[in-house]
């Protein structure tokens, strides 16, 4: 599996070169790669259904860091979308991008790159691996949406998507670290085992709750849930193949995959399922309502995607077996009906020059192929038999009917209303794109087979899986059976195209009839175009504007060209953050000796006296000597503690620094300048510097007390040091294990020596010329003043 992901990342740059020679060949090569990945994944189906296939590399075993991938039922379902639908979109893109397109080459390369990264995300078996691929997909989608950056709309959409998803991703990283440290593992299977044993919180329930909220923040932003959903409709500025792939088949489902991955471990915690279910239902309703108000077909589908993502969040966040069965079915169905609908919109836009439903008229009579594929996909989106969309939606209704109770009935009511809106905006899409709404039919060119054939394959696959429900059931059950069955019939429920006449079928009839009536007679309510008083997009703009103003204000107050201010801010932050943690949770040794060797006492006194005298120094040359005394004293400590190598490096650095300072200071005034405000600000400086010094001392003691044994890497150094012929482990590290690092340090010392030598030569040159430089430029009088003559 690691090799498959790596192949995508290696081939992607090659497509840039190939695209310059033959644009369609580049997209074709990408399609072959993705199709091959799909075939490879399908050949693993028997092993996947028997428990999954794992692949792992220990890239830092001492730190517990591994690159872990696992192909299970959920990953296989997503691979069908990422690779299968992705291959069809690559074929579609080969005909969509024109021969003079400046973005074709980079789009081919970035699409394959994104496919590889998305595969890594869905296959990730530990949270840290998942996060790495998570952020890389955000960066790649930024490049895909922004394209070449030539158009303001693309730049704005790409920046908004990046800001929202990376904001959520940073919160998710903090949550992942908190969850991993609380549970003692980052491996997802291990988290599930801890949850089953009741030890997931590690005795810290509040830490677990906070971690889950932060992780949800990443999932909600990535999958465009309320109130973070506005980035997705604006991302429709990207070319249609990009939208069809990122916003129908792959990227927007990342948050859904994360919720599904952690569902078996944390699905029973209210802090997890309550926000997922509540926001999922709200997103489904808001997205569906907003879709009914759109006149741009692509934005209509975008808000429809928002609505469907809310639906998927509810199914995977509910944490029950039947809801998970419905979730896998709808996950597949959504990619297989939404991608062809985006392709249809792209074909309409290319052949008609518009995708505004107010301008399109009579297209259905002349482009019957597009009508058929759009209608077939629309049936699946509306949940009408015999499509896979119907199977998944009926299972969703059954899940909450079986669950019952307050939660089950409330969620069921939300899903029914959201599904009714789905039928309504599906009808609006088909009517707006193909109906005859005027007397002047829209001019249209013939649709190339390269734009229609991929859409047909997707739509027919959705229809075929509706008839092949037993295969979907077996795949979905491999994941869903790990979740509790809520309801008496829930343990025996299976996905099927026909369950007989029942409440679910009756609700489906009500949903379809209500949606059609809403489309037919609800124009007055849904066609209102005014911007609502409460707008998520306005909220985003207000927040971003406030952040920009705050950044300008903070920069104006802090970046004023004053070194004392910079040091004060750094030290103040150090005191406020680590200092607070040290006072609240710091652990100090119960009993400790004041010193370990008698020679430490005079050397420590020397350092302290030199530091105090340094604060009182008025001559620059005196200050340099005192700084050197502090450095030499620290080097003496290294000698006393048995680290001659560190002491030698310290002495060399201090000597070079002093020599360099001496030759530089001859160009400066002998005394420090002391402005009138010096006395007024001296006390705050003393307080900040003193507090920082005390904090560093306390941190040294606390961190020393926290170490109860040698680092995990020490054992390897001790074992390998004799093999290098060394009796001193520090020497072995510097010469053998970190040889390149040591060479770099030696190079730095040589550069410092060369700089010092150049200063000496410059001084001799000035003396030969008998130059006089005002304000301490090397004149004899200044030299005497510097040395105190």
Tab-separated table of N, CA and C in Angstrom, residues 81 179 229 231 245 269 277 321 340 345 353 515 558 581 602 609 680 759 769 773:
chain	number	residue	atom	x	y	z
A	81	UNK	N	-14.074	5.308	-4.940
A	81	UNK	CA	-14.369	6.680	-5.353
A	81	UNK	C	-13.104	7.416	-5.771
A	179	UNK	N	-5.571	13.296	22.522
A	179	UNK	CA	-6.187	11.970	22.569
A	179	UNK	C	-5.129	10.871	22.641
A	229	UNK	N	-19.427	25.823	6.174
A	229	UNK	CA	-19.760	25.242	4.877
A	229	UNK	C	-19.543	26.172	3.694
A	231	UNK	N	-17.114	27.695	2.337
A	231	UNK	CA	-15.949	27.597	1.447
A	231	UNK	C	-16.247	26.709	0.247
A	245	UNK	N	-14.083	16.050	-8.859
A	245	UNK	CA	-13.224	15.124	-8.122
A	245	UNK	C	-13.120	15.498	-6.645
A	269	UNK	N	-19.847	8.453	23.088
A	269	UNK	CA	-19.679	9.636	23.925
A	269	UNK	C	-20.578	10.756	23.405
A	277	UNK	N	-24.403	14.870	15.061
A	277	UNK	CA	-25.774	14.649	14.608
A	277	UNK	C	-26.522	15.969	14.473
A	321	UNK	N	-25.333	0.308	14.110
A	321	UNK	CA	-25.027	-0.614	13.022
A	321	UNK	C	-25.788	-0.266	11.742
A	340	UNK	N	-21.128	12.514	-11.870
A	340	UNK	CA	-21.687	12.669	-13.225
A	340	UNK	C	-22.541	13.927	-13.374
A	345	UNK	N	-22.944	19.310	-15.952
A	345	UNK	CA	-22.897	20.775	-15.907
A	345	UNK	C	-21.707	21.284	-16.706
A	353	UNK	N	-22.086	27.603	-23.393
A	353	UNK	CA	-21.502	28.870	-22.985
A	353	UNK	C	-22.123	29.453	-21.744
A	515	UNK	N	-41.313	16.672	-2.189
A	515	UNK	CA	-40.256	17.399	-2.884
A	515	UNK	C	-40.714	17.927	-4.220
A	558	UNK	N	4.376	46.126	18.204
A	558	UNK	CA	5.508	45.298	18.602
A	558	UNK	C	6.699	45.437	17.660
A	581	UNK	N	2.316	26.880	33.214
A	581	UNK	CA	2.282	25.419	33.279
A	581	UNK	C	3.195	24.885	34.373
A	602	UNK	N	32.688	27.966	43.457
A	602	UNK	CA	33.356	29.197	43.015
A	602	UNK	C	33.061	29.559	41.556
A	609	UNK	N	28.506	36.773	39.690
A	609	UNK	CA	29.110	38.110	39.846
A	609	UNK	C	29.293	38.774	38.485
A	680	UNK	N	13.261	55.380	33.413
A	680	UNK	CA	11.832	55.071	33.543
A	680	UNK	C	11.517	53.639	33.161
A	759	UNK	N	38.365	41.095	9.970
A	759	UNK	CA	38.300	42.306	10.801
A	759	UNK	C	39.708	42.781	11.189
A	769	UNK	N	46.321	53.690	6.595
A	769	UNK	CA	45.807	54.886	5.924
A	769	UNK	C	45.690	56.063	6.877
A	773	UNK	N	37.844	58.177	12.000
A	773	UNK	CA	36.415	57.940	11.887
A	773	UNK	C	35.746	58.549	13.097
